[in-house]
Every structure is written in C-alpha cells, then in structure tokens.
Coordinates of C-alpha atoms in Angstrom, one line a residue:
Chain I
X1 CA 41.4 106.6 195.2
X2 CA 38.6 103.6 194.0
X3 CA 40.3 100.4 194.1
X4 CA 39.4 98.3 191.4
X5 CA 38.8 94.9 192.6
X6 CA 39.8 91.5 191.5
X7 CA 37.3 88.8 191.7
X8 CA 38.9 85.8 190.2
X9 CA 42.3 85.3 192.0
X10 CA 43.4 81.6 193.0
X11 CA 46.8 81.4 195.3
X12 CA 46.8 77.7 195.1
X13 CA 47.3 75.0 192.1
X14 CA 46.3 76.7 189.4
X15 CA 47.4 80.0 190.4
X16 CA 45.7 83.6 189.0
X17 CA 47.5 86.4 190.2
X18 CA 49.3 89.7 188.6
X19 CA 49.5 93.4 190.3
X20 CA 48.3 96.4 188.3
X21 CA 50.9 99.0 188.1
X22 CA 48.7 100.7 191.1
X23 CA 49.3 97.8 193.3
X24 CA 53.0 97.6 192.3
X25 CA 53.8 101.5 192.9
X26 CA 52.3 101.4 196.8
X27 CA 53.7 98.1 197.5
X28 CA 55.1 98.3 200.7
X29 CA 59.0 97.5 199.5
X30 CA 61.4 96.4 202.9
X31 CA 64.7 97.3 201.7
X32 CA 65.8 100.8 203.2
X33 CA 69.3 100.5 201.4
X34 CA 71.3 98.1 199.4
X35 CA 71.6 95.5 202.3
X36 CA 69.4 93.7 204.6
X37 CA 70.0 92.9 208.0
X38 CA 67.8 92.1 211.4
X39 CA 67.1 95.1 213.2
X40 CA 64.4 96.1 215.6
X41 CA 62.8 98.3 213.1
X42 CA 59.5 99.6 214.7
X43 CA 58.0 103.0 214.2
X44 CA 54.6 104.1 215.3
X45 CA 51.5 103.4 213.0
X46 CA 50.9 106.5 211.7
X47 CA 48.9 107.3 208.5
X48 CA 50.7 108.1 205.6
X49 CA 54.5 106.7 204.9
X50 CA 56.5 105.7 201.8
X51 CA 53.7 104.3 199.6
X52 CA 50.3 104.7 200.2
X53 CA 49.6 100.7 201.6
X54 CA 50.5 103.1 205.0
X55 CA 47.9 105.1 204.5
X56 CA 45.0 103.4 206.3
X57 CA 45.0 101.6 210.0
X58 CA 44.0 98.1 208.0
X59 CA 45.2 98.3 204.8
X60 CA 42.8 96.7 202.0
X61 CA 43.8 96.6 198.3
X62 CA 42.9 95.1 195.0
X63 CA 43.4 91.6 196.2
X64 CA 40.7 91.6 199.1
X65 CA 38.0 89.4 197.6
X66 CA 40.7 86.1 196.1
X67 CA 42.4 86.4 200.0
X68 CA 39.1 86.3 201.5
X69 CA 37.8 83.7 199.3
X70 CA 41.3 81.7 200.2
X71 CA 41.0 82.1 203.7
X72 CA 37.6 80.1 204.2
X73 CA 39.0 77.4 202.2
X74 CA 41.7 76.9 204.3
X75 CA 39.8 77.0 206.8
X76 CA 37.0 74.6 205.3
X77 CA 40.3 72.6 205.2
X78 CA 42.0 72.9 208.7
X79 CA 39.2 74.6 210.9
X80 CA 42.5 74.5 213.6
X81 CA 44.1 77.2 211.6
X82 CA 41.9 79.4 213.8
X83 CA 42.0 79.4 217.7
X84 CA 41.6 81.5 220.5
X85 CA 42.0 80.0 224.3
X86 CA 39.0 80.7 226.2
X87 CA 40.3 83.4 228.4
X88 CA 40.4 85.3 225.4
X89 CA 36.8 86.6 224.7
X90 CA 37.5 90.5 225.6
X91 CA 40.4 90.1 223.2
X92 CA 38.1 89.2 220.4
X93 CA 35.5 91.7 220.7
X94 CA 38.2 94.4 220.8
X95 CA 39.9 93.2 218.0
X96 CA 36.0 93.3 216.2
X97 CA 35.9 96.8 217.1
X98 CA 39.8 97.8 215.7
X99 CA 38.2 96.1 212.6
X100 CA 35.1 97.3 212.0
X101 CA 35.9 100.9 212.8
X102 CA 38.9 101.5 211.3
X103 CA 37.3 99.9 208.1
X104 CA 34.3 101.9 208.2
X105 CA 35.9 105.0 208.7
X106 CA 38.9 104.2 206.1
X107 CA 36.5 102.6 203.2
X108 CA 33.3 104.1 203.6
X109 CA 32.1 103.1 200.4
X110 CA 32.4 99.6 201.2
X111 CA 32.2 99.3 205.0
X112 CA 29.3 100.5 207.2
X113 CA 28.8 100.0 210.5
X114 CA 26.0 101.2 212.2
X115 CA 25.5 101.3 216.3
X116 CA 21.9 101.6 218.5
X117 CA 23.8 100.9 221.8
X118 CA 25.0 97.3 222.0
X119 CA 23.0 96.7 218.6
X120 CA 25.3 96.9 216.2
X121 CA 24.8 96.1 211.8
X122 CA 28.0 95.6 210.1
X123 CA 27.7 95.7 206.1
X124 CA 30.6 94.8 204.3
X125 CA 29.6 95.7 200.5
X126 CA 32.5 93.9 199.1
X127 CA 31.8 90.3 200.7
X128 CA 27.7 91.0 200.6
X129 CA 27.7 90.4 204.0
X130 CA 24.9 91.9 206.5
X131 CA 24.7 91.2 210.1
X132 CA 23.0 92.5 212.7
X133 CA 24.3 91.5 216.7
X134 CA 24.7 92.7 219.9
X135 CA 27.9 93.4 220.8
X136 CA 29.4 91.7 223.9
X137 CA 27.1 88.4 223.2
X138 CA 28.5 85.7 221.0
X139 CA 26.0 83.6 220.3
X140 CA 23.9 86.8 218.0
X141 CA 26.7 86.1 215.4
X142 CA 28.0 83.3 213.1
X143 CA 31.2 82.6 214.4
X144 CA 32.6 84.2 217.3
X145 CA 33.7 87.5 216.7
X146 CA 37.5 87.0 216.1
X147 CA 36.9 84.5 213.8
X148 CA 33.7 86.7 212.3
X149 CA 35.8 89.6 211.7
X150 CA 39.3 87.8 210.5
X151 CA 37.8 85.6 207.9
X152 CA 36.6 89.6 206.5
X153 CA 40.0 90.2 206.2
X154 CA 43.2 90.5 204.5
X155 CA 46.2 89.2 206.6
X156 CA 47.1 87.1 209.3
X157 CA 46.0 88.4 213.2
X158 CA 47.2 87.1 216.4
X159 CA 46.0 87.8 219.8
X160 CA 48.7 88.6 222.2
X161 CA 47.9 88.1 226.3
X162 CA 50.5 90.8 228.6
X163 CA 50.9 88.6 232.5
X164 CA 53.8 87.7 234.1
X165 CA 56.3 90.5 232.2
X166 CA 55.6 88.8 228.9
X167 CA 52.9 88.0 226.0
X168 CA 51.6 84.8 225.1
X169 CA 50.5 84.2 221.9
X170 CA 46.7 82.8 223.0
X171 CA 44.9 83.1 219.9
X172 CA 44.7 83.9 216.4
X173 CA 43.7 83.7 212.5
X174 CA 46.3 82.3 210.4
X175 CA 45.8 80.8 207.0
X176 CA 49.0 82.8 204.9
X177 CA 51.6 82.5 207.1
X178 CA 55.2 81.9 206.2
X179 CA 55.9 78.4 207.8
X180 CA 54.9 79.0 210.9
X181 CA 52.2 76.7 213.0
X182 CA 49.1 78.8 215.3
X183 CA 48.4 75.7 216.5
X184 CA 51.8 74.3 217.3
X185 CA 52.8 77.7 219.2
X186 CA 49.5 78.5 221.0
X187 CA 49.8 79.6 224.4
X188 CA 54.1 80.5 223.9
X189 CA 56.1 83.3 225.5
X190 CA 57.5 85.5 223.3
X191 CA 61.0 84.0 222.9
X192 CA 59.8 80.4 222.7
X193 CA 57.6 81.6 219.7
X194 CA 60.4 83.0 218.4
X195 CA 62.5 80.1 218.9
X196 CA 63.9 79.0 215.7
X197 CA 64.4 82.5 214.2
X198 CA 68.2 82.3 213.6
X199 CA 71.1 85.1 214.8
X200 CA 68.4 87.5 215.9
X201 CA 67.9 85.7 219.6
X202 CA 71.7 86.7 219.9
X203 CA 71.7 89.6 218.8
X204 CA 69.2 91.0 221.9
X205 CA 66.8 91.6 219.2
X206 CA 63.8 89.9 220.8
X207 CA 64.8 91.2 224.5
X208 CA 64.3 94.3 223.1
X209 CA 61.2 93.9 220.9
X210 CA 59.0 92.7 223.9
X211 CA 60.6 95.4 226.2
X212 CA 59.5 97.8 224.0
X213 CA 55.6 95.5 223.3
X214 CA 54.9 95.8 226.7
X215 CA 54.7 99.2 226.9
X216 CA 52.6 99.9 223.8
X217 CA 50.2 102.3 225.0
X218 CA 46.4 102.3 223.5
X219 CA 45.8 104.6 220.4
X220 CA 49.3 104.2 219.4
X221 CA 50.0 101.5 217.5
X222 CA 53.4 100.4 216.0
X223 CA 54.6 98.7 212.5
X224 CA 57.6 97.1 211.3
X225 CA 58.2 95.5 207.6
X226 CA 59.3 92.0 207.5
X227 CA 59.9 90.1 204.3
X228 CA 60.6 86.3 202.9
X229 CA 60.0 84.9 199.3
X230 CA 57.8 82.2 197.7
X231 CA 57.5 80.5 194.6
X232 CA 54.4 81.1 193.0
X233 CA 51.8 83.8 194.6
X234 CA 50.7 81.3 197.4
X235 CA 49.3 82.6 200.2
X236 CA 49.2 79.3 202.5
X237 CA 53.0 78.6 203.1
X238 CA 51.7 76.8 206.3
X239 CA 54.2 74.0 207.8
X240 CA 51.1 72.1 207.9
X241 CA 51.2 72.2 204.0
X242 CA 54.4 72.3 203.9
X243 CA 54.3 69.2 201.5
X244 CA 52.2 70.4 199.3
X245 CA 53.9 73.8 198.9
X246 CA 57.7 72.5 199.7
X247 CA 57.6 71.1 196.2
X248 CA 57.4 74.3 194.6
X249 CA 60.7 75.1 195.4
X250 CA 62.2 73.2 192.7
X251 CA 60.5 74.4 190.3
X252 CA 62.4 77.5 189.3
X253 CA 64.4 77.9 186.5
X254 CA 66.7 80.9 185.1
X255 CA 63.9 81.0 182.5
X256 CA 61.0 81.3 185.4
X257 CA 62.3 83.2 188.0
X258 CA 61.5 86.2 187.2
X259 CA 57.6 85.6 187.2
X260 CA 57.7 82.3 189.4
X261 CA 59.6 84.3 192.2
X262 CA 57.9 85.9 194.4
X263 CA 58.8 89.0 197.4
X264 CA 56.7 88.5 200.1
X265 CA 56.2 91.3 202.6
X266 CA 54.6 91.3 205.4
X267 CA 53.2 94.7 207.0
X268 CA 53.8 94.5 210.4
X269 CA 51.0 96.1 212.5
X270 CA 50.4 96.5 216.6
X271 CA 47.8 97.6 218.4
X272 CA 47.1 97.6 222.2
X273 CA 43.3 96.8 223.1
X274 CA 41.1 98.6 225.7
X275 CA 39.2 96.4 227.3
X276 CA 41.3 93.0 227.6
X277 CA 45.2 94.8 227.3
X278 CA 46.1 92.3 225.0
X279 CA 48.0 93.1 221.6
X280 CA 46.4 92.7 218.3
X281 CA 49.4 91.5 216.1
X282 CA 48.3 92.1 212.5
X283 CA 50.5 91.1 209.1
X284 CA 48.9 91.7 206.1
X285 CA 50.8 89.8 203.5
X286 CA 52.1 91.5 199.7
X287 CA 53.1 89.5 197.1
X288 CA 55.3 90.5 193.7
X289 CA 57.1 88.8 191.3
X290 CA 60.9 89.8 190.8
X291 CA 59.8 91.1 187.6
X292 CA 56.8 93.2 188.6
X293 CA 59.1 95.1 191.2
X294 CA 61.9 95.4 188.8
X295 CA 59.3 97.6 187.0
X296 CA 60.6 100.1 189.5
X297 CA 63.8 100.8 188.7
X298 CA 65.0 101.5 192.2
X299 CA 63.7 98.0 193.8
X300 CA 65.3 96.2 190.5
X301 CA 68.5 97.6 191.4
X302 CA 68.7 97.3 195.3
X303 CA 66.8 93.7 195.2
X304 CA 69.6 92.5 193.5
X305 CA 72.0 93.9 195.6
X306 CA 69.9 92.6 199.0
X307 CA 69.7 89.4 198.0
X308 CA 73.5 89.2 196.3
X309 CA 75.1 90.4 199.8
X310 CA 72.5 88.5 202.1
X311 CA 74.2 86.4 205.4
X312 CA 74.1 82.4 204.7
X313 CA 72.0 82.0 208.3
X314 CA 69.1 84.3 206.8
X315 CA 69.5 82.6 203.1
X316 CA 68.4 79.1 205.2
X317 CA 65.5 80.3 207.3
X318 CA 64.1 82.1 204.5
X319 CA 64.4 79.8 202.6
X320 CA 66.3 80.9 199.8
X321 CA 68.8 78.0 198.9
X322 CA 67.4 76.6 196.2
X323 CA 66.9 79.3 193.7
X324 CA 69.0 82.3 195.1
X325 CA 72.1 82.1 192.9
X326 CA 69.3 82.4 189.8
X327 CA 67.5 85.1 191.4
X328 CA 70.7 86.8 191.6
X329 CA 71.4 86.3 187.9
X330 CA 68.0 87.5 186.9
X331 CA 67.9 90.7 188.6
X332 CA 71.7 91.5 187.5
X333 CA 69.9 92.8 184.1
X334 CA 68.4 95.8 186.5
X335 CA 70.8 96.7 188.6
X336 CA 73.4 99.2 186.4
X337 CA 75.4 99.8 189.3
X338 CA 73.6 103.7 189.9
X339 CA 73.4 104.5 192.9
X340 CA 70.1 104.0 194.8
X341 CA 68.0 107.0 197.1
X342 CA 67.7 106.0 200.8
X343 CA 64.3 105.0 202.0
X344 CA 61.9 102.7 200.4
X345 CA 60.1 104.8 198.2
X346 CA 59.6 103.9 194.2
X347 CA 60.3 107.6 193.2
X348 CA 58.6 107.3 190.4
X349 CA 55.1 107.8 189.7
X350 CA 54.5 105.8 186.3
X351 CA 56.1 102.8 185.4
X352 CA 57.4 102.3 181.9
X353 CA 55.0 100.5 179.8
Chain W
X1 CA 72.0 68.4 215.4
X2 CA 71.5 68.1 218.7
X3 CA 71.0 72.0 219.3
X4 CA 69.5 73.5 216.7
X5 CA 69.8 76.6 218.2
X6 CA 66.1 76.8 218.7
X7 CA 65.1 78.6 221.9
X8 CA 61.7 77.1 222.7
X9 CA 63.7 74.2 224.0
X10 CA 63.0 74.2 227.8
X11 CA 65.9 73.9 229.8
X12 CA 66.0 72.5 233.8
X13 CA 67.4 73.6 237.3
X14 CA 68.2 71.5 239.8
X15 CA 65.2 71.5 242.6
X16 CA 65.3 73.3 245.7
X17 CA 62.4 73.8 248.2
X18 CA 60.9 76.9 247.7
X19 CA 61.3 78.7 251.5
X20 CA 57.7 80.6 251.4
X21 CA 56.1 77.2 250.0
X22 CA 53.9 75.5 252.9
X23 CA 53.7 72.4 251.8
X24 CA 56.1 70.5 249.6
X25 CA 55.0 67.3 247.3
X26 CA 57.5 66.2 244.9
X27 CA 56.8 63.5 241.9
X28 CA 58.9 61.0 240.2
X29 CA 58.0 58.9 236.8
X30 CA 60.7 56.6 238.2
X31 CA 62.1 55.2 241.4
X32 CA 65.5 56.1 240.6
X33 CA 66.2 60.0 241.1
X34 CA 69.3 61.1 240.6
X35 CA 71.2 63.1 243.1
X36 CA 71.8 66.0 240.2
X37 CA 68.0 66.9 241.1
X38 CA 69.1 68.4 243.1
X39 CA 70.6 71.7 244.2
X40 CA 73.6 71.7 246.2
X41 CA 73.3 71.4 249.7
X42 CA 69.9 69.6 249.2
X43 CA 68.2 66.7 248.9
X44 CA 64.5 64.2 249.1
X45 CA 64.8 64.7 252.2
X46 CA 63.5 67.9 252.3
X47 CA 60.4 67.4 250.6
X48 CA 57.1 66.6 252.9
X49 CA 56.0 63.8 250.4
X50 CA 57.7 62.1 247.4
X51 CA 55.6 59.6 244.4
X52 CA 57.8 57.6 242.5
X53 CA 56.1 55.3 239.9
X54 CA 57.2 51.2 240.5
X55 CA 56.7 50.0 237.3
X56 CA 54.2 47.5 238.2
X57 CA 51.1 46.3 238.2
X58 CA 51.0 45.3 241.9
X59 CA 51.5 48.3 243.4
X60 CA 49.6 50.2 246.1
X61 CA 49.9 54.2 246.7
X62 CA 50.8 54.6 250.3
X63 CA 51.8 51.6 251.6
X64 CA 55.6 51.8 252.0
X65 CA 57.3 51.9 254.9
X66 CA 58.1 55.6 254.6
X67 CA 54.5 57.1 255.3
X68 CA 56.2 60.0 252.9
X69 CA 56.9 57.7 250.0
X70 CA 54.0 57.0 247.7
X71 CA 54.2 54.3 244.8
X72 CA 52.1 53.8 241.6
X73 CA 51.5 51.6 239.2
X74 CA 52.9 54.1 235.8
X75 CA 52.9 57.9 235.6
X76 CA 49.5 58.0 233.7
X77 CA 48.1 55.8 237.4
X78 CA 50.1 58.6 239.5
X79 CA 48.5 61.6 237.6
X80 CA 45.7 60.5 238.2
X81 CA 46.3 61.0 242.0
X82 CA 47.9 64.3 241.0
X83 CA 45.1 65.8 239.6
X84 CA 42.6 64.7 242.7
X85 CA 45.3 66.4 245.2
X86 CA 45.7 69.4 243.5
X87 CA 41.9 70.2 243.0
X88 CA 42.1 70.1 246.9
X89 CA 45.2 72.1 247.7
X90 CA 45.3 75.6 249.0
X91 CA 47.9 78.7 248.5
X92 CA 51.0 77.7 249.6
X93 CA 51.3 74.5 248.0
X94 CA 54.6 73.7 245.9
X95 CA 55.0 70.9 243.3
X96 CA 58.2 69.5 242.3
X97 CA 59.0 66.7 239.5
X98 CA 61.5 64.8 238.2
X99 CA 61.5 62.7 234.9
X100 CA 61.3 62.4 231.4
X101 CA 60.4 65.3 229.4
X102 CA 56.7 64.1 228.4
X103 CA 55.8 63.2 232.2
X104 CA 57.0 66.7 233.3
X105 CA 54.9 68.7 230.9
X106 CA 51.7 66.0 231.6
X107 CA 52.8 67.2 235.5
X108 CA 53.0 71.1 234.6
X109 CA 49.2 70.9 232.5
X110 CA 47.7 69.2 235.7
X111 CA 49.5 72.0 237.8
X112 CA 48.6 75.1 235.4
X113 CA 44.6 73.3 235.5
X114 CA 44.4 73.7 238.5
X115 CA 45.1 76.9 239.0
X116 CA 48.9 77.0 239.8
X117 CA 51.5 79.8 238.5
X118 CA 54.4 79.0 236.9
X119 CA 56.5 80.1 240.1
X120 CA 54.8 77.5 242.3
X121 CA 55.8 74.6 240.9
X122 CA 59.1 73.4 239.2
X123 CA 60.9 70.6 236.8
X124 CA 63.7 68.9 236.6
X125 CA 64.6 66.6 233.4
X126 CA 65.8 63.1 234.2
X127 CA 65.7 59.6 233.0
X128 CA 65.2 58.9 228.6
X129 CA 65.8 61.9 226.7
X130 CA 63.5 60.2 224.1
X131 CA 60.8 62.6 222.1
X132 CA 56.8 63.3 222.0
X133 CA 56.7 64.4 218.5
X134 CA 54.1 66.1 217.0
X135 CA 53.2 65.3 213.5
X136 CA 52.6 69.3 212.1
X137 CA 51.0 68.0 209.0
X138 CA 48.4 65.6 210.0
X139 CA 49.2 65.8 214.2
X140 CA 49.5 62.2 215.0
X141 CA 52.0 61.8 218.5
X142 CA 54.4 59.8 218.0
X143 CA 56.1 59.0 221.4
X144 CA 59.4 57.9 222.4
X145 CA 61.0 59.1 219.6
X146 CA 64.8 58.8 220.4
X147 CA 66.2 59.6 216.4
X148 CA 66.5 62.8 214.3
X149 CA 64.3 61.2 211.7
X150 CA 61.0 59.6 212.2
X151 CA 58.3 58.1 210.3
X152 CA 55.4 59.4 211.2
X153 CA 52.7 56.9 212.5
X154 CA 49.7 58.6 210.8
X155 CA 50.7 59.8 207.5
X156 CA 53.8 58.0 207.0
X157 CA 55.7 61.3 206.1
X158 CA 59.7 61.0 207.4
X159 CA 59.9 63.8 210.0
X160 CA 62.5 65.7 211.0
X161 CA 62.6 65.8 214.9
X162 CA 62.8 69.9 215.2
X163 CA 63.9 71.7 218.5
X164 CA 60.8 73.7 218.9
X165 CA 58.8 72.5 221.8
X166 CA 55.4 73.4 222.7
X167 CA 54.7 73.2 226.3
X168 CA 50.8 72.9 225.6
X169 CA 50.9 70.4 223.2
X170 CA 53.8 68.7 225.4
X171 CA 55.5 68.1 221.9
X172 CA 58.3 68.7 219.8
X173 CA 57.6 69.7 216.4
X174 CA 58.3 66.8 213.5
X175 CA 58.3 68.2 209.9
X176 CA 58.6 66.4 206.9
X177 CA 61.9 66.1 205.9
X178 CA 61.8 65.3 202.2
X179 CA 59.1 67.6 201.2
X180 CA 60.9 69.5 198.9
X181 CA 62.8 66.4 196.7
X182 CA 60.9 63.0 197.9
X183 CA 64.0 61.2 199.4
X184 CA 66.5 64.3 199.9
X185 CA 67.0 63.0 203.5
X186 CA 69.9 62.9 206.1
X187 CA 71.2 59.2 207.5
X188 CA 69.2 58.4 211.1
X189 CA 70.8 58.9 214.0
X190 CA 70.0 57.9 217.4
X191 CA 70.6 61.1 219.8
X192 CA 67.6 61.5 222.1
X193 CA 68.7 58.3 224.5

C-alpha cells in the first residue's frame, strides 16, 4: 500500500501533527486486555502481526520525513545525543547493512541500494539523498555509518556489546527517547541501565530478559511493545530537555486532554549482528492522541480501563500523576462497559467518520 | 530517599587478595583505612604494596619507613603514579582500592585503560559518602555534593541528586527538580556525609 507522506510535521513548540485514519488503524496498540502489567513480553520478529506496523523488518510510515527532519535538529542541538565507543566500528557497519537492506527490500519504491563488491550507492528517494562508498571504510561517507544510516531513520537505535555474560550498552542514536540519557548510560550492564525502572528488577523481569538477549541467534530477531504517554506529539522527551518538555505536563485540562494527550508506543525491535555479535536494539516510536485511538472503539474502551486500574509505582515512572485522574474522566465517554476481544487488534476496518 | 531503589548504584565488598593474583598493590585516597576493608580473617598486611594519600604538600612517594607504604601528595598526585605503573604491569597483576566513591571510579578508568578486566581489580567504599553529580541538562560536575538537592554550578537549575550512577562518567545523575512547576521542590537534606 503507497504511504502518503507528510512533509510539514513539527514535534516541538509549535507542534503539527494528526494521524490519518490509515496511520491510526495499524498503530501498533500495547494493551492485550483490559489491564497492564510488566511482563517479559518478547516474541520473534516476524512479518505480519496485529496491525500492519508488523509488517516490515523497519517499519516506516507517514511520519518519516517530520522525524527525520527532527532528528538532525536535535542533533544540530546536542551532537552528544549520538555516540558509539570506538570498539564499536563492526557494530556500525552491520547495523548499515540491517538498514539498508531491509529498507530496500521492504520499500523499493523509495529505497535502492545498489552493490559492485565493496562499492556500494544507497539512494534514499524520500530524503533526496545519493551516496556512493565503500563499505568497510569510514572515511568515503559523511558521517560514520551508524550515525549515516540512523539520522535516515525513524526511531531510536542502540548498539548492544555481548562479553563477560552480559551486554553493554556502547553506542547509539537517540534523539526521541522517553527520559532516558545515551550519554549518561554509555558503556552500562544491562541492569545498571535498567536501574531506575521500578517493581520490574524485583520481579526477575530483567534476569530473564538478558538470559533470553544473549542467546538471540542471527536471522531471528525478537520484538516486544512498550508504552508511556506525553503531552503534546513531542518526540524529544530527553532528560537533557527535560525542562523544556517537563513544563508541558501542566498544561492539560479536562477540556484538552483528549487532543493534548498523547499514547506513546514504542516498537520494540532486536536483532543479532554477524560480523561484531552485538545487538541492534531498535524502538521506533508511535504517537496518538486519546482521542484519535478512541476512534477505535475497542482501544477507547480498554484505554480507559488500562489506565483506571494501573499500579501507583508505574503511574510515577511514567509519568502519569499529573493528568491521569482527567485522562480517566475523558475516556469514561468510550468505554460502555462491553466487553473487549483479546489481542491488540482494532477489528475494525473503517473508522466512523 | 536515600535508596531510591535504583539499581545502577554500585555496591562494595570487603577486600580480599585474590589467591591466583601475582602481585598485589592496594591504593588509598586517605591514610586512614578502616578495618571493614577488609574481609574477615584479613588484613594490609597482606598486600605487597599499599599508597595512601597524606594530604600534603610535602610529601614524597616512597620514603616511609615501610619500603611497602607509599605516600602522595592528593589522589589526583597518586593517580598519576597509577597510571605510569599500570602501563608497565604484566598478567597477574591485582589492584585493590579503598576510598571515596569519585577516587574509586578515577582508580577503576585507570585500571579498565590499561587494559585490566573487571575481575582483576576491586573496590571498596570508605571515607565521605559525598556525590560527583552530573548535570544531565547542561553536564557541568558538581563534586562533593553531600545533599538531595543541588544547584547546579553551570546552569543554576536545582537538581535532584538521583541514584543512578554511571561508572564511565564516575557520576550520579542530578535532574532538575522543579522543571515541571518552577519552585515545586522538596526541603534539602544533608544525607551523603
């Protein structure tokens, strides 16, 4: 199916940004049933799933060009919020690879790549971007090629070195993050990473996670869903803007919630690499307002209920304190009390107008 | 506060000599080392060498009585001497240190530069519990922070003193605390003594 491109988005002061009824029936949606909980929920990448944002192995959707465009101004703005520790140069040219192909093969019309040996031309129709390097040599391109590649796309990426029974997180892209800080947890373990995620260290969740990281085989990738929400669509929820963005959150109203209030999922993606070992950690971002997701009648329903029954530790890390009782009261006007289908799926194919 | 239930927090064992080690250097940001360094059953005594830092400005490397005992001016002067020994040790070498937090990550950087794995050297916490704090915002170090709030000496933001500790930055992370509602803040407190 064409995707019809936005090119005027802005997720910052001055904020542009709406999903067309295409974008709101494949979101990817987190809640499995009327309550939320952590869990260790990974399943293997494999095309195809409840909406189609599962169809590809990088998903790219109407938003591409605005989150592109975002990306280099934060980085114009904070070059830091990209790093990569030395040691990590095979990591980068196989995550330029994972890219490249997968987008070539999944977007033809709008991805080539083209290979004489190590010569490689990368076209990227969307961007108008045409380079021609050799792969394996750094210097024959404009950045280097993690950065290259990551500032093409939508999503955060980090680079994940396997030694000593346990990844360290020693490199990555990350300009849409939800408050967390690339260059504050550089070069961490897995749990120390992890550190201030609440309840989940005790409930063996992360024992379990990199038990099960370590041994992700190449060719098989893995995905989980993982969710938080922000006021207004902004895509740079950084701790190091924390100030400018922290402000926001006293800025809903009963009357603004609805539109102001935004789900944002994150599609969990992990791939093993073939010529470092490393893990690719990929989480491509999806925003929607309460009210464009209570267009499906299902998510109005069990959003209410999520967020209605949700434990007080979770409310605080994700921020919800401010604004979750009216969030609550918003969303009552969807839920009738039906009972909801199991699985994430919108079950309808049209939304009412 | 003071657990915040954040898990990046390092925590410490007492020191023992590693048996398979060869040879066995322990450092010290302070001439007073507490017998909890060490595990039971052990003590200085079993290390082949031992730097303390004197405090001041007289002080000579080597010349105590104790061929074993080596004093320096401050930690920064005995790093400096750390790094020049390590770039000439071998396999089998084992570094041990004892101090405040900010000297024992400065020790573990000069170890993990020069090569070392994290099984061939080991830290013990002793001495000031006071805070390296990392600005996230605009990343100015504040050191020796010993409250839950500080003002941050670059940007001026009040920052909360978080749990989460980078051992590459040597750091805990300080986040504005008022960000939300300019002034929302919690009463200081004093609890990293």
């Amino acid at each position: 199916m064409s995707i019809a491109f936005k090119t005027d988005e802005i997720f910052r002061d001055g904020f542009r940004y709406a999903n067309s009824d295409a974008a709101i029936l494949r979101f990817p949606f987190p809640f499995v049933e009327d309550s939320y909980m952590y869990s260790v929920n990974i399943e293997p990448h494999v095309r195809g799933g409840p909406t189609p944002a599962f169809d590809a192995v990088l998903d790219i959707d109407e938003h591409y060009i605005g989150e592109c465009r975002e990306r280099a101004l934060v980085l114009a703005q904070d070059p830091n919020r990209c790093m990569v520790l030395p040691h990590m140069m095979a990591a980068q040219w196989d995550t330029l690879e994972l890219i490249m192909e997968s987008l070539a093969a999944d977007y033809p019309d709008h991805f080539q790549l083209g290979k004489d040996g190590d010569r490689w031309t990368w076209r990227n129709r969307l961007l108008n971007i045409e380079d021609s390097f050799v792969f394996g040599a750094p210097e024959t391109l404009p950045f280097e090629p993690f950065e290259y590649i990551t500032r093409q796309m939508q999503g955060d990426f980090t680079l994940q070195d396997q030694r000593d029974g346990n990844l360290y997180m020693d490199g990555g892209m990350v300009t849409s993050q939800a408050d967390w800080s690339l260059e504050f947890d550089l070069g961490m373990t897995f749990h120390e990473w992890h550190g201030p995620v609440p309840l989940a260290h005790d409930l063996g969740v992360f024992d379990r996670a990199l038990q099960y990281l370590l041994r992700l085989q190449y060719g098989r990738p893995v995905r989980r869903l993982n969710w938080t929400m922000t006021v207004n669509p902004r895509l740079d929820t950084s701790p190091e803007n924390y100030p400018l963005w922290g402000p926001d959150r006293t800025t809903v109203t009963p009357e603004n919630v609805g539109d102001k209030l935004h789900l944002r999922v994150e599609l969990q993606t992990l791939y093993r690499l073939p010529r470092s070992n490393a893990i690719l950690f990929s989480v491509r971002a999806y925003l929607a307002s309460m009210n464009e997701l209570a267009r499906v009648p299902k998510w109005g329903r069990r959003l209410h209920r999520v967020l209605r029954d949700i434990d007080p530790a979770l409310e605080d890390y994700k921020g919800l304190g401010r604004y979750r009782r009216m969030a609550i009261e918003h969303l009552a006007q969807f839920d009738d009390g039906a009972p909801t289908g199991k699985g994430i799926a919108p079950e309808v194919d049209v939304l009412p107008a | 506060m003071n657990d915040q239930g954040i898990k990046s927090r390092p925590a410490y064992a007492p020191l023992a000599r590693d048996p398979v080690g060869r040879t066995h250097l322990l450092v010290a940001d302070s001439m007073a080392i507490p017998h909890a360094a060490f595990a039971p059953g052990t003590s200085l005594g079993d290390y082949d060498e031992c730097w303390t830092v004197e405090g001041h400005s007289r002080a000579i490397p080597s010349a105590m009585p104790d061929a074993r005992m080596h004093g320096f001016r401050s930690a920064s002067h005995l790093l400096i001497a750390l790094r020049r020994r390590l770039a000439m040790e071998y396999m089998g070498f084992r570094l041990y240190a004892i101090g405040t937090e900010a000297f024992l990550w400065d020790v573990a950087a000069a170890a993990e530069a020069a090569g070392m794995g994290k099984e061939e050297y080991a830290l013990f916490h002793a001495g000031s519990g006071a805070r390296r704090v990392l600005c996230v915002h605009c990343r100015t170090l504040n050191q020796g922070v010993t409250t839950n709030l500080v003002a941050c000496g670059g940007c001026g933001a009040a920052l909360f003193v978080r749990d989460h500790f980078s051992r590459r930055l040597n750091a805990y992370m300080g986040v504005q605390v008022d960000a939300e509602m300019p002034g929302e803040r919690p009463d200081v407190e004093e609890i990293y003594r």
